[in-house]
Every structure is written in structure tokens, then in C-alpha cells.
Amino acid sequence: MIASILKVLLFPGLLFLGVYSFVLEFVDRKVYARMQNRKGPPWYQPLADMLKLVGKKVILPNNAQKFVFAALPTVSLTAVVTAFLCAPVWGMQAVTAYEGDLVAVLYLLSIPTLCHFLAGYNSHEVYSTIGAFRTLTQMFAYEVPLFMAFLSPAILAGSWSITGIAAFYAARPLYVLINLPAFLIALLTSQSKLERAPFDAPEAETEIVGGALVEYSGRYLAYFRATAVSELTVMASVIAGVFLPFFTGNGAVDFALYLVKTFAVVLVMVLLRATMARIRIDQTLKFFWSVLTPVAIAQMILNLLLRGGLGL
Amino acid sequence: MKKKERPGGLAGLAILNLFRKPATQTAQFGLGGIQKGYRGRLLYDPATCINCVMCMRDCPTGAITIENRGTKEQKDMHAYLDVGRCVFCCQCVDTCPKKCLSCSSDVLLAAFSQDDLKIEL
Amino acid sequence: MSERNDHKVVLPIGPQHPSLKEPGSFKITLDGEKVERAVVEIGYNHRGIEKACESRNYTQDLYIIERVCGICSHAHTSCFCQAFEDMAGLEVPRRAYYIRGIVGELERLHSHLLWLGVASHEIGFDTLFMYTWRDRELVLDLLAQIGGNRVNYGVNTFGGVRRDLEADLMQDILHVCDQLEEKIKYYADLATTETTLIARLKGIGVLTPEDVRHFSAVGPVARAAGILDDIRVVEPYGVYKEIPVNAVTDDHCDVYGRTLVRVKEMLESIRLIRVMIREIPEGPISVRAPRKLPAGETLRRVEAPRGENIHYIRSNGSDMPDRVRVRAPSEANWHGMSYMLEGFQLADVPIIIAAIDPCYSCTDRAVSLSSGRDEQIASWDQLRLFGIEQYKKNGIDPGSIAIRPF
């Protein structure tokens, strides 16, 4: 009992998520800077930013609902942290694994997006309202290919838990290649879910000044930032668990492999962020619905057929 | 000559830059970017000054002041520069008929109060 | 801030907004994401420069004119100096013209690199922004070596230039040109192949040749619509009388065309710098200028990086001008702005505004509202005839200027 509480609270639970999120944010910012031929921030910059924000004064908009305004950051952070408990970190076994946790994780990861929308809508400000509607529009664009991309490997594996999928592919590593298109779709859609360039129209700084969170300040903004950073970690972990399931069986070696895999996923995401211009919201919709969704559907049908054909 | 469009054309250069020295310069340890001929604080030679005040007349912002504290025969020349108004165009240097003004590359002229900005050359 | 009627939102962009580098206000009426109506309000940056010039002597004015624009400072002083030299009847040494030309082309390089960075920042492409601004530093360092300052070089003076170009500095310039040429060619290649860039720039902010005529837009905005209005070509001045400029035009008519025009102009500038350095004559760099101008008036045009600069001086015979009028290129380009914005999406607003390379402080002038009495209004045809006569007096036949038909 105490062991599992410690697992949830310390490692590989909340504390690890916090520390590792700072590391990944640092990697994100540093590599982004170096790709732009800049020096980049020192290693403690993410922590310093967070501490500074937490210490700042909170300003509540007059016409916003105070309780909702204050509760949304906490709700979204909680959802993301809960989702992390289902991702395998130490070894193949996640802290909590049950049949269907993949679907639960995906739904938990939708909560921050909805919180963004509600936060923007509740702020009653013209920039944040437009940002909120763009957030929601973008969510309708990426949610379908995202779900299909994550469920295709699950269909082939015949298991709805991340741990189960990882165990299936760890036994048959070559089957990972079948899911390659789904892997690419998962990378692009998570980029869009995290609202990073080229899909950062919902928070476009030069158009709507930061979008839905324009009225947030102080520790509430800090929570939202923490949500965004943890979401990156969780996305990277889930992608690593579902699409890159290479395990040795030794817990410590698997943990090192986990670090390598998440780093690789984050590096690809930074490269995507650095090399493209922000595309317009209508172009985002068109791209997701007319390019990624058909590919995702084809992948799903292929996996269904293979599942029958291979006699698994 | 229509070239094929492709996304992420910058990726090669971006990855290459990961292994290159960053272009950012730190100003913490001295100013790196000050060139030889940079126009900075003025230098004044009171011995050659003839108090013609042409520099004062041509200064676009009225930053320079030449003062004779002595008499006409026994000159005691002083030049004052209001760094807060000076735009460092160095027109005074060009105007000066006796070349008693010149410009240096000293640009570290910040001060904590308005009065400290008025310096004697 | 928002005003609502019939589900339409009025979105204020400015006076303080991340996409604007200087204060200016745009009231955008949105229907969903679509811009229905755009109201441009400028005037937040009025500095009274023209009036300040009237109360100072010509030498002092030179430095005020230099500070009209933070980017094209050399183009403004070139124009002012030429107007002064015109009236005083000064014979400027050839070497001074060449040095002015070299600095002018370096300024064009730095202005266009700056624009490319700002434009890519507006469309969220920060990597290109960092690269172009890094490369711009090379040019700025050179300009600091030539003139003694990064932005207000103070190279021009009445009757010539203030500093000579030494041989080793010219070698440095050629070296930087080699470095930049390679990089600019890379950006030109990127601009024609990168999908996201093209998707964001193509078909945005369209201003057809008819519209350009109607709003009298100048500079790269006009050249992107195929109208050749480069003063260096149509009315050569200074060094451009000896070294012809290959005009750059494009017929995309949109922001993409303006990008291509600017990138190609950078390559053309590099070529011009090389030719000028090769052919620069020896000799004096300035002649002595008088302090007073004879009574009269003059008007000169110079091609700034953003378009056509017009300076007008009226003198009453004293050492102070009676009237100075500065028409910066942005002032001409503002008129078509709301027309360009309407019908496109909110996401396109920053890049359309940025595409004219707006300079708010150059533009803001006091407006006098007159009663309409005692006014002599010349019609467009009268003005045109007057202009043709004036040009013929100066020895330029406007009939020979190639204007692309549309």
C-alpha cells in the first residue's frame, strides 16, 4: 500500500513528472534556440520562469466567473497528471494499468484543451474569445486522426491498455513497422494538440496576442503553463509506449530506454516547430480532414484486416 | 523552371546549426561589437579652441556648450556636453575650424541621474 | 474593448500589439475569421519633424531628416542633400556619389533583411526571423565601420560625404557581400519551395495594377504588381546615372510577390555594390557647401528601400528653410491598406500590414483642415502636364520610360 502511494507520489509519479517536464521544457527551448543559431536559456530557466509566475499578482477580470476562472487551471493540470500514471516508465508496467486506459488517457488529455476553451470563453475578452473558438475548431480537426492513430496499434494488439499494447509489440518488434503511418500522424496531431508551430493558430502571438489565456496571470497562468509542459511529457511518454515499444525486461535499462525514446520524440517535435510557418486555422482544418484522416482510416482498416489475416 | 514545393525546407540548416557555434554574443564581458570608427564621447582640446562657437550653432540638439571662464586675452576654455541630448552625429567635429574637437569610441556613458549626464569634456 | 452587433466582433489591433513594431491602430470588424471592414488610424507617432526643420539651420536639419526613419536614414539624407545641392548649384565629386551609392545599397540590404525577418515573424516562422536578423548584423557592422553608427550612419553632408572609404574597408564589404549572396540565394530558394511559407503568403493582400494606380502605392508594393516605379531606373540620380540598375518586378500582385521582389532586389543590390566598388574613382569626397540657400524651391525624389522618397525644400534666402516637406514611402502605401485587408482572414492581417514595410513615425504628419475657400485645385491632367514639362526641362523625356501596360 505504502509502496504504491510512493509510486504515485514520487517515482514514477508526480515528482518525476514535475522534474522530467522541466527537463523536457529545457530541451525543447534549448534545442529550438540552437536550431535558430541562438545560445538558448540556461538549464534552470524553466524552473525560474515557473517560480516567477507563481510569485506574481493574480488579476481576475471583472466580468469573468471567479470560481470557474480559478478552478480551470487546476482541473487541467490534474487531468494531465492523472493521465501520466498510465504511461510505462520504469519497465513495461505502468503505475496503474487496466484494460481501456489508452482511451482514458486520450480523454484525460482532451480536458486541458476544453479547459483552454472555457478559460478563453469565460474571460469575456475579444482576443481570448477568438483564441477559445480557434482552440475548439482545432480540436475538432485533430481529435479524429489522433484517436484513430492511437487506436490502430491497439486494434492490432488486441488490447486497450498501454501496458498491454507495449507487451504485445515487445514480443513482436517487427509489427511496429506496420504502425509507421499512425506514428507520423500521432506526432503531427500531438503537435497540434500541444498548440505548437505550425499548428499554433489558437495562441498566435502576432494575431490574437496569446489567444485563450490572454487574461490569465500569476499562479493561474503558471498552472496552465505547467499543464502545457506536462502534456508534452505525457504525450511523448504515451507515444513512446505505444509506437516505440522496445523493452529489455530490466527495469533500469528500460527506464534509460524510456528517456531516450521521449527525448527522440521531443526532438522531432522541436524540428517540426522550428522549420515551418504557422498555418492558418482553415488550412489546419483542411490538412487534418483531407490528408491525415483518410490515412488514419486506411491504417485502421489495414490493422483490422491484418488482425484477421495474421490469426492473432 | 517550377521547383517542387515541400515543407520543412529549413530542416537541414536547422540540424546543422545544432552543431555550430551560436551567433549570440554576450555583452557581459566587454563590448564586442564596437568598431574602430564608432562615434562616441567627444574629446576636446582647450588649447586650440578659439571660442568661435560654430559647434554650438551647428549642433542639432544643442547638446554642446563652450564657455570662456577667463578673459579675452587669458583664455580659460571649458566644453560641456549633455550626453542626454547628444545624438552623436559629430557634426561639431566636422564644423570646428581649428579641429579641437574629435570623437572617441567610448560609448559607456550611462548615468543614474539627469545631472550626471552633463559632463565636462 | 469589444463592440458587438449582429454577431460581429470589432477587434482592435493596436495601438499596442505584438504584431506592430510602432503604434498604429487598426479596427478590424470580423465576421467569424473573415475581415469585413478595416479602419486604419495612424497618427500616434507625430513628432513635428517638418516644423522642427523650419526653426533650425540646414546643417542641423540634416540630422533631423536623418532621424525621420530609423531604417532608411541614408535615403532621406541623400534626398535632402540632393535638394540642397540642387538649389545651391554644388558640383558633387564623383567619388562622393559612389560612396553614397554603396551605403545606399548596403542600407537596402539591411532594410530588406529586416523586412524578411519581420514578415516571417508575423507568420510564426521564427527560425527564418532569427537567421535573417543574424545576417543583418553583418551589414550593420559594416555600416558602423563606414559611418560610425549602426543605424544613423551620418555619411551624407551637403556637397559630398563625411568619411572616405578605405581600401581594406572595401575588401571587407566585398567579403560580406560574398557571404550574404550565398545566404540570400538560400532564402530565395526557400521562399519558392517551402510549402507553409507559400501557403501563408500566396494570394494574400492582393493589389492589382489598377488598384496600385488608384491608391498610388509605391515601392515593392507597386513593383510586385508589375509597375516599374523604381526611381533609380525611371529617373536616375547620382551614381545610378553611370551604373544602370536592373529593375525587379513581379506579377503576383500579392504578399508573395512583394517577398520575391525584395529578395531579388537584395541580390541586385549585391551586384551593384560589387560594380560600384570596382569602378569607384579616386578624388575628393566633398566640396564646401554654403550656409545659406538662394530663395527658391525644389523637389527631389530618391528610391528608399521602401519606395519613393520625396523631399521638398522652399528657401527664403536665409540659413533656415522656409518649408520642408518629407513624403516617406509608407505614407503613399497607407491608402490602399484597408482595401488590402478586407476580405481576407484575421490571420492574414499582420502579414498584410507588414508587407508594405510600414514605417509609422515616418508617416505621421499634422493635418490641416481648410475651409475650402481661397484654394487653387489643380486637376490630375494639369499636374501631369506640368510634371512632363518639368522633366523635359531637366533633360529627361518621360515618353522613354518603360511602363508595363496592363
JSON list of C-alpha atoms in Angstrom, two decimals, chain C residues 98-271:
[
{"chain": "C", "resi": 98, "resn": "TYR", "atom": "CA", "xyz": [29.86, 56.33, -55.41]},
{"chain": "C", "resi": 99, "resn": "ILE", "atom": "CA", "xyz": [30.19, 56.23, -51.62]},
{"chain": "C", "resi": 100, "resn": "ARG", "atom": "CA", "xyz": [26.59, 57.40, -51.29]},
{"chain": "C", "resi": 101, "resn": "GLY", "atom": "CA", "xyz": [25.56, 54.66, -53.68]},
{"chain": "C", "resi": 102, "resn": "ILE", "atom": "CA", "xyz": [27.45, 51.95, -51.79]},
{"chain": "C", "resi": 103, "resn": "VAL", "atom": "CA", "xyz": [25.98, 53.00, -48.45]},
{"chain": "C", "resi": 104, "resn": "GLY", "atom": "CA", "xyz": [22.53, 53.28, -50.04]},
{"chain": "C", "resi": 105, "resn": "GLU", "atom": "CA", "xyz": [22.70, 49.74, -51.40]},
{"chain": "C", "resi": 106, "resn": "LEU", "atom": "CA", "xyz": [24.00, 48.40, -48.07]},
{"chain": "C", "resi": 107, "resn": "GLU", "atom": "CA", "xyz": [21.07, 50.13, -46.43]},
{"chain": "C", "resi": 108, "resn": "ARG", "atom": "CA", "xyz": [18.69, 48.47, -48.88]},
{"chain": "C", "resi": 109, "resn": "LEU", "atom": "CA", "xyz": [20.22, 45.11, -47.98]},
{"chain": "C", "resi": 110, "resn": "HIS", "atom": "CA", "xyz": [19.76, 45.70, -44.27]},
{"chain": "C", "resi": 111, "resn": "SER", "atom": "CA", "xyz": [16.25, 47.05, -44.68]},
{"chain": "C", "resi": 112, "resn": "HIS", "atom": "CA", "xyz": [15.10, 44.11, -46.80]},
{"chain": "C", "resi": 113, "resn": "LEU", "atom": "CA", "xyz": [16.73, 41.58, -44.48]},
{"chain": "C", "resi": 114, "resn": "LEU", "atom": "CA", "xyz": [14.93, 43.26, -41.60]},
{"chain": "C", "resi": 115, "resn": "TRP", "atom": "CA", "xyz": [11.66, 43.10, -43.50]},
{"chain": "C", "resi": 116, "resn": "LEU", "atom": "CA", "xyz": [12.11, 39.42, -44.31]},
{"chain": "C", "resi": 117, "resn": "GLY", "atom": "CA", "xyz": [12.66, 38.75, -40.60]},
{"chain": "C", "resi": 118, "resn": "VAL", "atom": "CA", "xyz": [9.64, 40.77, -39.51]},
{"chain": "C", "resi": 119, "resn": "ALA", "atom": "CA", "xyz": [7.44, 39.16, -42.15]},
{"chain": "C", "resi": 120, "resn": "SER", "atom": "CA", "xyz": [8.44, 35.66, -41.16]},
{"chain": "C", "resi": 121, "resn": "HIS", "atom": "CA", "xyz": [7.84, 36.51, -37.52]},
{"chain": "C", "resi": 122, "resn": "GLU", "atom": "CA", "xyz": [4.33, 37.71, -38.39]},
{"chain": "C", "resi": 123, "resn": "ILE", "atom": "CA", "xyz": [3.53, 34.34, -39.91]},
{"chain": "C", "resi": 124, "resn": "GLY", "atom": "CA", "xyz": [5.06, 32.48, -36.96]},
{"chain": "C", "resi": 125, "resn": "PHE", "atom": "CA", "xyz": [8.24, 31.35, -38.71]},
{"chain": "C", "resi": 126, "resn": "ASP", "atom": "CA", "xyz": [10.69, 32.39, -36.01]},
{"chain": "C", "resi": 127, "resn": "THR", "atom": "CA", "xyz": [13.64, 30.39, -37.29]},
{"chain": "C", "resi": 128, "resn": "LEU", "atom": "CA", "xyz": [13.82, 32.37, -40.51]},
{"chain": "C", "resi": 129, "resn": "PHE", "atom": "CA", "xyz": [13.38, 35.54, -38.46]},
{"chain": "C", "resi": 130, "resn": "MET", "atom": "CA", "xyz": [16.43, 34.69, -36.35]},
{"chain": "C", "resi": 131, "resn": "TYR", "atom": "CA", "xyz": [18.51, 33.77, -39.40]},
{"chain": "C", "resi": 132, "resn": "THR", "atom": "CA", "xyz": [17.77, 36.94, -41.35]},
{"chain": "C", "resi": 133, "resn": "TRP", "atom": "CA", "xyz": [18.40, 39.17, -38.35]},
{"chain": "C", "resi": 134, "resn": "ARG", "atom": "CA", "xyz": [21.66, 37.37, -37.70]},
{"chain": "C", "resi": 135, "resn": "ASP", "atom": "CA", "xyz": [22.72, 38.07, -41.29]},
{"chain": "C", "resi": 136, "resn": "ARG", "atom": "CA", "xyz": [21.58, 41.66, -40.98]},
{"chain": "C", "resi": 137, "resn": "GLU", "atom": "CA", "xyz": [24.16, 42.12, -38.22]},
{"chain": "C", "resi": 138, "resn": "LEU", "atom": "CA", "xyz": [26.91, 41.68, -40.81]},
{"chain": "C", "resi": 139, "resn": "VAL", "atom": "CA", "xyz": [25.59, 44.66, -42.77]},
{"chain": "C", "resi": 140, "resn": "LEU", "atom": "CA", "xyz": [25.04, 46.74, -39.65]},
{"chain": "C", "resi": 141, "resn": "ASP", "atom": "CA", "xyz": [28.61, 46.12, -38.51]},
{"chain": "C", "resi": 142, "resn": "LEU", "atom": "CA", "xyz": [29.84, 47.26, -41.91]},
{"chain": "C", "resi": 143, "resn": "LEU", "atom": "CA", "xyz": [27.71, 50.39, -41.78]},
{"chain": "C", "resi": 144, "resn": "ALA", "atom": "CA", "xyz": [29.03, 51.12, -38.28]},
{"chain": "C", "resi": 145, "resn": "GLN", "atom": "CA", "xyz": [32.54, 50.90, -39.66]},
{"chain": "C", "resi": 146, "resn": "ILE", "atom": "CA", "xyz": [31.75, 53.15, -42.62]},
{"chain": "C", "resi": 147, "resn": "GLY", "atom": "CA", "xyz": [29.74, 55.82, -40.85]},
{"chain": "C", "resi": 148, "resn": "GLY", "atom": "CA", "xyz": [30.38, 55.33, -37.17]},
{"chain": "C", "resi": 149, "resn": "ASN", "atom": "CA", "xyz": [26.91, 54.24, -36.13]},
{"chain": "C", "resi": 150, "resn": "ARG", "atom": "CA", "xyz": [24.72, 51.24, -36.76]},
{"chain": "C", "resi": 151, "resn": "VAL", "atom": "CA", "xyz": [21.58, 52.99, -37.93]},
{"chain": "C", "resi": 152, "resn": "ASN", "atom": "CA", "xyz": [22.08, 56.74, -38.32]},
{"chain": "C", "resi": 153, "resn": "TYR", "atom": "CA", "xyz": [25.31, 56.49, -40.25]},
{"chain": "C", "resi": 154, "resn": "GLY", "atom": "CA", "xyz": [25.66, 60.21, -40.88]},
{"chain": "C", "resi": 155, "resn": "VAL", "atom": "CA", "xyz": [27.53, 59.58, -44.10]},
{"chain": "C", "resi": 156, "resn": "ASN", "atom": "CA", "xyz": [25.98, 62.37, -46.11]},
{"chain": "C", "resi": 157, "resn": "THR", "atom": "CA", "xyz": [26.77, 66.01, -45.86]},
{"chain": "C", "resi": 158, "resn": "PHE", "atom": "CA", "xyz": [26.00, 68.91, -48.18]},
{"chain": "C", "resi": 159, "resn": "GLY", "atom": "CA", "xyz": [28.37, 68.68, -51.11]},
{"chain": "C", "resi": 160, "resn": "GLY", "atom": "CA", "xyz": [29.57, 65.15, -50.58]},
{"chain": "C", "resi": 161, "resn": "VAL", "atom": "CA", "xyz": [30.17, 62.61, -47.86]},
{"chain": "C", "resi": 162, "resn": "ARG", "atom": "CA", "xyz": [31.81, 62.91, -44.46]},
{"chain": "C", "resi": 163, "resn": "ARG", "atom": "CA", "xyz": [34.05, 59.87, -44.41]},
{"chain": "C", "resi": 164, "resn": "ASP", "atom": "CA", "xyz": [36.13, 58.23, -47.09]},
{"chain": "C", "resi": 165, "resn": "LEU", "atom": "CA", "xyz": [36.06, 54.51, -47.85]},
{"chain": "C", "resi": 166, "resn": "GLU", "atom": "CA", "xyz": [39.48, 52.97, -47.31]},
{"chain": "C", "resi": 167, "resn": "ALA", "atom": "CA", "xyz": [40.75, 50.11, -49.43]},
{"chain": "C", "resi": 168, "resn": "ASP", "atom": "CA", "xyz": [40.65, 47.48, -46.68]},
{"chain": "C", "resi": 169, "resn": "LEU", "atom": "CA", "xyz": [37.09, 48.51, -45.77]},
{"chain": "C", "resi": 170, "resn": "MET", "atom": "CA", "xyz": [36.08, 47.92, -49.39]},
{"chain": "C", "resi": 171, "resn": "GLN", "atom": "CA", "xyz": [37.63, 44.48, -49.16]},
{"chain": "C", "resi": 172, "resn": "ASP", "atom": "CA", "xyz": [35.50, 43.86, -46.05]},
{"chain": "C", "resi": 173, "resn": "ILE", "atom": "CA", "xyz": [32.40, 44.97, -47.93]},
{"chain": "C", "resi": 174, "resn": "LEU", "atom": "CA", "xyz": [33.16, 42.59, -50.80]},
{"chain": "C", "resi": 175, "resn": "HIS", "atom": "CA", "xyz": [33.77, 39.77, -48.34]},
{"chain": "C", "resi": 176, "resn": "VAL", "atom": "CA", "xyz": [30.43, 40.39, -46.59]},
{"chain": "C", "resi": 177, "resn": "CYS", "atom": "CA", "xyz": [28.73, 40.55, -50.00]},
{"chain": "C", "resi": 178, "resn": "ASP", "atom": "CA", "xyz": [30.07, 37.09, -50.82]},
{"chain": "C", "resi": 179, "resn": "GLN", "atom": "CA", "xyz": [28.76, 35.71, -47.52]},
{"chain": "C", "resi": 180, "resn": "LEU", "atom": "CA", "xyz": [25.38, 37.38, -47.92]},
{"chain": "C", "resi": 181, "resn": "GLU", "atom": "CA", "xyz": [24.89, 36.37, -51.53]},
{"chain": "C", "resi": 182, "resn": "GLU", "atom": "CA", "xyz": [25.06, 32.71, -50.60]},
{"chain": "C", "resi": 183, "resn": "LYS", "atom": "CA", "xyz": [22.59, 33.18, -47.75]},
{"chain": "C", "resi": 184, "resn": "ILE", "atom": "CA", "xyz": [20.15, 35.32, -49.71]},
{"chain": "C", "resi": 185, "resn": "LYS", "atom": "CA", "xyz": [20.16, 32.78, -52.54]},
{"chain": "C", "resi": 186, "resn": "TYR", "atom": "CA", "xyz": [19.24, 30.17, -49.92]},
{"chain": "C", "resi": 187, "resn": "TYR", "atom": "CA", "xyz": [16.34, 32.33, -48.69]},
{"chain": "C", "resi": 188, "resn": "ALA", "atom": "CA", "xyz": [15.20, 32.93, -52.27]},
{"chain": "C", "resi": 189, "resn": "ASP", "atom": "CA", "xyz": [15.20, 29.18, -52.79]},
{"chain": "C", "resi": 190, "resn": "LEU", "atom": "CA", "xyz": [13.32, 28.68, -49.52]},
{"chain": "C", "resi": 191, "resn": "ALA", "atom": "CA", "xyz": [10.71, 31.29, -50.43]},
{"chain": "C", "resi": 192, "resn": "THR", "atom": "CA", "xyz": [9.90, 29.45, -53.65]},
{"chain": "C", "resi": 193, "resn": "THR", "atom": "CA", "xyz": [9.83, 25.91, -52.22]},
{"chain": "C", "resi": 194, "resn": "GLU", "atom": "CA", "xyz": [8.70, 25.96, -48.57]},
{"chain": "C", "resi": 195, "resn": "THR", "atom": "CA", "xyz": [5.05, 24.85, -48.55]},
{"chain": "C", "resi": 196, "resn": "THR", "atom": "CA", "xyz": [3.91, 26.56, -45.36]},
{"chain": "C", "resi": 197, "resn": "LEU", "atom": "CA", "xyz": [5.54, 29.84, -46.38]},
{"chain": "C", "resi": 198, "resn": "ILE", "atom": "CA", "xyz": [3.85, 29.83, -49.78]},
{"chain": "C", "resi": 199, "resn": "ALA", "atom": "CA", "xyz": [0.53, 28.78, -48.23]},
{"chain": "C", "resi": 200, "resn": "ARG", "atom": "CA", "xyz": [0.65, 31.80, -45.94]},
{"chain": "C", "resi": 201, "resn": "LEU", "atom": "CA", "xyz": [1.86, 34.35, -48.49]},
{"chain": "C", "resi": 202, "resn": "LYS", "atom": "CA", "xyz": [0.24, 33.50, -51.81]},
{"chain": "C", "resi": 203, "resn": "GLY", "atom": "CA", "xyz": [-2.97, 35.24, -52.79]},
{"chain": "C", "resi": 204, "resn": "ILE", "atom": "CA", "xyz": [-2.94, 37.47, -49.72]},
{"chain": "C", "resi": 205, "resn": "GLY", "atom": "CA", "xyz": [-3.33, 41.26, -49.74]},
{"chain": "C", "resi": 206, "resn": "VAL", "atom": "CA", "xyz": [-3.89, 41.49, -53.47]},
{"chain": "C", "resi": 207, "resn": "LEU", "atom": "CA", "xyz": [-3.34, 44.88, -55.07]},
{"chain": "C", "resi": 208, "resn": "THR", "atom": "CA", "xyz": [-3.75, 44.67, -58.85]},
{"chain": "C", "resi": 209, "resn": "PRO", "atom": "CA", "xyz": [-2.03, 47.19, -61.16]},
{"chain": "C", "resi": 210, "resn": "GLU", "atom": "CA", "xyz": [-5.30, 49.14, -61.41]},
{"chain": "C", "resi": 211, "resn": "ASP", "atom": "CA", "xyz": [-5.51, 49.31, -57.62]},
{"chain": "C", "resi": 212, "resn": "VAL", "atom": "CA", "xyz": [-1.87, 50.37, -57.39]},
{"chain": "C", "resi": 213, "resn": "ARG", "atom": "CA", "xyz": [-2.65, 53.27, -59.74]},
{"chain": "C", "resi": 214, "resn": "HIS", "atom": "CA", "xyz": [-5.79, 54.10, -57.82]},
{"chain": "C", "resi": 215, "resn": "PHE", "atom": "CA", "xyz": [-4.14, 54.18, -54.38]},
{"chain": "C", "resi": 216, "resn": "SER", "atom": "CA", "xyz": [-0.80, 55.43, -55.79]},
{"chain": "C", "resi": 217, "resn": "ALA", "atom": "CA", "xyz": [1.18, 52.78, -53.97]},
{"chain": "C", "resi": 218, "resn": "VAL", "atom": "CA", "xyz": [4.94, 52.88, -54.36]},
{"chain": "C", "resi": 219, "resn": "GLY", "atom": "CA", "xyz": [7.97, 50.72, -53.92]},
{"chain": "C", "resi": 220, "resn": "PRO", "atom": "CA", "xyz": [7.88, 46.93, -53.73]},
{"chain": "C", "resi": 221, "resn": "VAL", "atom": "CA", "xyz": [4.07, 47.03, -53.46]},
{"chain": "C", "resi": 222, "resn": "ALA", "atom": "CA", "xyz": [3.85, 48.61, -56.90]},
{"chain": "C", "resi": 223, "resn": "ARG", "atom": "CA", "xyz": [6.68, 46.53, -58.34]},
{"chain": "C", "resi": 224, "resn": "ALA", "atom": "CA", "xyz": [5.01, 43.32, -57.15]},
{"chain": "C", "resi": 225, "resn": "ALA", "atom": "CA", "xyz": [2.09, 44.33, -59.37]},
{"chain": "C", "resi": 226, "resn": "GLY", "atom": "CA", "xyz": [4.37, 44.76, -62.35]},
{"chain": "C", "resi": 227, "resn": "ILE", "atom": "CA", "xyz": [4.55, 48.54, -62.24]},
{"chain": "C", "resi": 228, "resn": "LEU", "atom": "CA", "xyz": [8.11, 49.69, -62.54]},
{"chain": "C", "resi": 229, "resn": "ASP", "atom": "CA", "xyz": [8.39, 52.75, -60.32]},
{"chain": "C", "resi": 230, "resn": "ASP", "atom": "CA", "xyz": [11.99, 52.36, -59.20]},
{"chain": "C", "resi": 231, "resn": "ILE", "atom": "CA", "xyz": [13.36, 55.93, -59.19]},
{"chain": "C", "resi": 232, "resn": "ARG", "atom": "CA", "xyz": [16.85, 54.54, -59.78]},
{"chain": "C", "resi": 233, "resn": "VAL", "atom": "CA", "xyz": [15.58, 53.32, -63.16]},
{"chain": "C", "resi": 234, "resn": "VAL", "atom": "CA", "xyz": [12.97, 55.84, -64.25]},
{"chain": "C", "resi": 235, "resn": "GLU", "atom": "CA", "xyz": [14.79, 58.97, -63.08]},
{"chain": "C", "resi": 236, "resn": "PRO", "atom": "CA", "xyz": [18.41, 58.04, -62.38]},
{"chain": "C", "resi": 237, "resn": "TYR", "atom": "CA", "xyz": [20.25, 60.24, -59.91]},
{"chain": "C", "resi": 238, "resn": "GLY", "atom": "CA", "xyz": [23.79, 60.31, -58.56]},
{"chain": "C", "resi": 239, "resn": "VAL", "atom": "CA", "xyz": [25.73, 57.14, -59.19]},
{"chain": "C", "resi": 240, "resn": "TYR", "atom": "CA", "xyz": [22.83, 55.43, -60.96]},
{"chain": "C", "resi": 241, "resn": "LYS", "atom": "CA", "xyz": [23.37, 57.74, -63.94]},
{"chain": "C", "resi": 242, "resn": "GLU", "atom": "CA", "xyz": [26.60, 55.82, -64.53]},
{"chain": "C", "resi": 243, "resn": "ILE", "atom": "CA", "xyz": [25.69, 52.38, -63.28]},
{"chain": "C", "resi": 244, "resn": "PRO", "atom": "CA", "xyz": [22.34, 51.19, -64.57]},
{"chain": "C", "resi": 245, "resn": "VAL", "atom": "CA", "xyz": [20.07, 49.23, -62.27]},
{"chain": "C", "resi": 246, "resn": "ASN", "atom": "CA", "xyz": [18.32, 46.09, -63.43]},
{"chain": "C", "resi": 247, "resn": "ALA", "atom": "CA", "xyz": [14.74, 46.68, -62.42]},
{"chain": "C", "resi": 248, "resn": "VAL", "atom": "CA", "xyz": [12.98, 43.96, -60.47]},
{"chain": "C", "resi": 249, "resn": "THR", "atom": "CA", "xyz": [9.28, 43.42, -60.98]},
{"chain": "C", "resi": 250, "resn": "ASP", "atom": "CA", "xyz": [6.90, 40.59, -60.39]},
{"chain": "C", "resi": 251, "resn": "ASP", "atom": "CA", "xyz": [3.34, 39.89, -61.38]},
{"chain": "C", "resi": 252, "resn": "HIS", "atom": "CA", "xyz": [1.95, 38.01, -58.42]},
{"chain": "C", "resi": 253, "resn": "CYS", "atom": "CA", "xyz": [0.33, 41.24, -57.09]},
{"chain": "C", "resi": 254, "resn": "ASP", "atom": "CA", "xyz": [0.22, 39.77, -53.56]},
{"chain": "C", "resi": 255, "resn": "VAL", "atom": "CA", "xyz": [2.38, 39.46, -50.46]},
{"chain": "C", "resi": 256, "resn": "TYR", "atom": "CA", "xyz": [4.26, 36.60, -52.06]},
{"chain": "C", "resi": 257, "resn": "GLY", "atom": "CA", "xyz": [5.18, 38.84, -54.98]},
{"chain": "C", "resi": 258, "resn": "ARG", "atom": "CA", "xyz": [6.39, 41.54, -52.60]},
{"chain": "C", "resi": 259, "resn": "THR", "atom": "CA", "xyz": [8.58, 38.97, -50.87]},
{"chain": "C", "resi": 260, "resn": "LEU", "atom": "CA", "xyz": [10.08, 37.86, -54.18]},
{"chain": "C", "resi": 261, "resn": "VAL", "atom": "CA", "xyz": [10.67, 41.45, -55.27]},
{"chain": "C", "resi": 262, "resn": "ARG", "atom": "CA", "xyz": [12.51, 42.22, -52.06]},
{"chain": "C", "resi": 263, "resn": "VAL", "atom": "CA", "xyz": [14.64, 39.08, -52.16]},
{"chain": "C", "resi": 264, "resn": "LYS", "atom": "CA", "xyz": [15.58, 39.73, -55.79]},
{"chain": "C", "resi": 265, "resn": "GLU", "atom": "CA", "xyz": [16.35, 43.36, -55.02]},
{"chain": "C", "resi": 266, "resn": "MET", "atom": "CA", "xyz": [18.81, 42.20, -52.39]},
{"chain": "C", "resi": 267, "resn": "LEU", "atom": "CA", "xyz": [20.68, 40.16, -54.99]},
{"chain": "C", "resi": 268, "resn": "GLU", "atom": "CA", "xyz": [20.61, 43.16, -57.33]},
{"chain": "C", "resi": 269, "resn": "SER", "atom": "CA", "xyz": [21.99, 45.38, -54.53]},
{"chain": "C", "resi": 270, "resn": "ILE", "atom": "CA", "xyz": [24.89, 42.99, -54.02]},
{"chain": "C", "resi": 271, "resn": "ARG", "atom": "CA", "xyz": [25.66, 43.17, -57.73]}
]
